[in-house]
Short mmCIF file of C-alpha atoms in Angstrom, two decimals:
data_model
loop_
_atom_site.label_atom_id
_atom_site.label_comp_id
_atom_site.label_asym_id
_atom_site.label_seq_id
_atom_site.Cartn_x
_atom_site.Cartn_y
_atom_site.Cartn_z
CA MET A 1 -111.39 -194.74 17.49
CA SER A 2 -111.08 -196.27 20.27
CA GLU A 3 -109.90 -193.32 22.16
CA PRO A 4 -111.52 -189.72 22.35
CA PHE A 5 -110.88 -187.91 18.94
CA CYS A 6 -110.66 -183.98 19.56
CA GLY A 7 -109.97 -182.16 16.54
CA THR A 8 -109.37 -183.20 12.58
CA LYS A 9 -106.33 -180.73 10.45
CA ALA A 10 -105.51 -181.65 6.62
CA ALA A 11 -102.70 -181.35 3.59
CA LEU A 12 -105.34 -180.10 1.32
CA PHE A 13 -104.16 -179.66 -1.66
CA TYR A 14 -104.46 -177.52 -5.53
CA GLN A 15 -102.94 -179.53 -8.50
CA ASP A 16 -99.25 -179.33 -6.93
CA SER A 17 -99.34 -177.23 -4.00
CA LEU A 18 -101.04 -177.66 0.11
CA LEU A 19 -103.45 -174.35 1.17
CA VAL A 20 -101.51 -172.84 4.63
CA TYR A 21 -101.73 -169.98 6.32
CA LEU A 22 -99.48 -168.77 9.01
CA ARG A 23 -101.21 -168.64 12.79
CA ASP A 24 -101.98 -165.39 14.37
CA ASP A 25 -97.94 -164.30 16.65
CA LYS A 26 -99.45 -164.03 20.03
CA ALA A 27 -98.37 -164.84 23.16
CA GLY A 28 -99.13 -168.31 24.65
CA LEU A 29 -101.05 -169.61 21.17
CA PRO A 30 -99.11 -172.77 20.86
CA PHE A 31 -97.28 -172.71 17.59
CA ALA A 32 -97.21 -168.41 16.74
CA ALA A 33 -96.11 -167.17 14.00
CA CYS A 34 -96.80 -171.20 12.94
CA TRP A 35 -97.95 -172.09 9.19
CA ASP A 36 -100.61 -174.74 9.30
CA PHE A 37 -103.08 -176.71 8.17
CA PRO A 38 -106.70 -176.26 8.01
CA GLY A 39 -108.77 -177.75 10.45
CA GLY A 40 -108.93 -177.68 14.52
CA GLY A 41 -110.86 -178.21 17.68
CA ARG A 42 -114.18 -180.60 17.74
CA GLU A 43 -117.28 -179.87 19.25
CA GLY A 44 -119.98 -181.43 20.24
CA GLN A 45 -120.53 -185.25 18.92
CA GLU A 46 -119.00 -183.95 15.39
CA SER A 47 -117.68 -186.42 13.32
CA PRO A 48 -113.91 -186.36 12.18
CA PHE A 49 -115.28 -185.29 8.21
CA ALA A 50 -116.86 -182.52 10.12
CA CYS A 51 -114.75 -180.76 11.86
CA LEU A 52 -112.62 -180.05 9.22
CA GLN A 53 -115.51 -179.00 7.10
CA ARG A 54 -116.82 -176.80 9.94
CA GLU A 55 -113.42 -174.92 10.39
CA THR A 56 -112.54 -175.41 6.60
CA ARG A 57 -115.87 -173.45 5.92
CA GLU A 58 -115.09 -171.33 9.31
CA GLU A 59 -111.53 -170.27 8.31
CA PHE A 60 -110.84 -170.18 4.22
CA GLY A 61 -114.90 -169.48 3.51
CA ILE A 62 -114.95 -173.57 1.64
CA LEU A 63 -117.21 -176.33 1.96
CA LEU A 64 -115.92 -179.63 1.32
CA GLN A 65 -117.42 -182.73 0.73
CA PRO A 66 -116.49 -186.46 2.00
CA ALA A 67 -115.60 -187.45 -2.25
CA GLN A 68 -112.51 -185.10 -1.36
CA ILE A 69 -110.86 -186.46 1.54
CA VAL A 70 -108.74 -189.14 -0.30
CA TRP A 71 -106.19 -190.05 2.99
CA GLN A 72 -106.75 -190.84 6.43
CA ARG A 73 -104.65 -191.61 9.81
CA SER A 74 -105.45 -191.23 13.60
CA TYR A 75 -102.80 -190.23 15.25
CA PRO A 76 -102.02 -189.53 19.56
CA SER A 77 -103.05 -185.55 20.47
CA TRP A 78 -100.23 -183.51 21.01
CA HIS A 79 -102.28 -181.26 23.68
CA ARG A 80 -104.38 -184.03 24.91
CA PRO A 81 -103.25 -186.96 26.55
CA GLY A 82 -105.16 -190.31 25.79
CA ALA A 83 -107.18 -188.46 22.88
CA GLN A 84 -106.37 -189.15 19.54
CA SER A 85 -106.74 -186.65 16.42
CA VAL A 86 -107.41 -187.10 13.15
CA PHE A 87 -104.95 -186.11 10.10
CA MET A 88 -106.63 -186.42 6.89
CA ALA A 89 -105.83 -185.59 3.02
CA GLY A 90 -107.85 -183.24 -0.13
CA ARG A 91 -107.74 -182.66 -3.68
CA LEU A 92 -109.40 -178.89 -3.66
CA GLU A 93 -112.14 -178.88 -6.86
CA THR A 94 -110.60 -175.01 -8.86
CA SER A 95 -114.19 -173.27 -7.95
CA GLN A 96 -112.93 -173.52 -3.92
CA ALA A 97 -109.97 -172.61 -4.53
CA GLU A 98 -110.97 -170.27 -6.63
CA ALA A 99 -113.49 -168.72 -4.51
CA ILE A 100 -111.51 -168.99 -1.18
CA ARG A 101 -111.78 -166.43 2.17
CA PHE A 102 -109.60 -166.41 4.67
CA GLY A 103 -111.37 -166.38 8.00
CA ASP A 104 -110.67 -163.55 11.29
CA GLU A 105 -108.12 -166.31 12.58
CA GLY A 106 -104.44 -166.14 11.49
CA GLN A 107 -102.20 -163.79 9.39
CA TYR A 108 -102.22 -164.76 5.85
CA TRP A 109 -103.38 -167.65 4.02
CA CYS A 110 -100.13 -168.78 0.58
CA TRP A 111 -99.90 -172.20 -1.21
CA MET A 112 -97.46 -174.07 -0.52
CA LYS A 113 -95.29 -176.81 -2.51
CA PRO A 114 -95.17 -180.01 0.13
CA GLY A 115 -91.79 -179.87 -0.09
CA ASP A 116 -91.83 -176.52 1.14
CA TYR A 117 -93.76 -176.86 3.91
CA LEU A 118 -91.56 -180.19 4.96
CA ALA A 119 -88.23 -178.01 5.04
CA GLN A 120 -90.54 -174.99 7.04
CA SER A 121 -88.40 -174.26 10.53
CA ALA A 122 -92.17 -172.84 10.71
CA ALA A 123 -94.21 -174.67 10.05
CA VAL A 124 -95.81 -177.18 13.06
CA PRO A 125 -93.50 -179.99 13.84
CA TYR A 126 -96.09 -182.71 13.84
CA LEU A 127 -98.36 -181.23 10.77
CA GLN A 128 -95.08 -181.92 8.65
CA GLN A 129 -94.98 -185.67 10.07
CA ARG A 130 -97.80 -185.72 9.16
CA LEU A 131 -97.82 -184.65 5.83
CA GLN A 132 -94.36 -187.02 5.47
CA ASP A 133 -96.97 -190.20 7.01
CA TYR A 134 -98.82 -189.24 3.54
CA LEU A 135 -96.75 -188.84 1.14
CA GLN A 136 -94.75 -191.98 1.34
CA ALA A 137 -98.41 -193.82 2.18
CA ALA A 138 -99.13 -191.41 -1.18
CA ALA A 139 -95.76 -192.38 -3.41
CA ILE A 140 -95.31 -188.89 -3.40
CA ARG A 141 -92.79 -187.01 -4.51
CA THR A 142 -92.05 -183.64 -2.62
CA GLN A 143 -89.25 -182.45 -5.12
#
């Protein structure tokens, strides 16, 4: 990656649904009260995967393994000009899905079908586009 990397988000699937959470509804919070994916900002010199792994552990109590990531792409950061963010897609195991422990960010979490996320008016818009990119690349139908 030639530009600085600032964070990672991921569409994490379990069976045919995505792990999503409703962001807090706080003044000044970007995309307040919108449906979001696991992930967040880079700390220190983390790699994109290490960033996602840490964030997913903090947010949901899940320890991802590199082999669970099936796709990734870099995009220009929506909030930091000149920086890149990474979007990944991966698959959760049954044991991980059953062991989710929601952290202290966000209102609550749920499973959502990809088509429902794409149609959701309260979804993070740039993540809808990135999910669509993955679904097209993987030739996955949304209905």
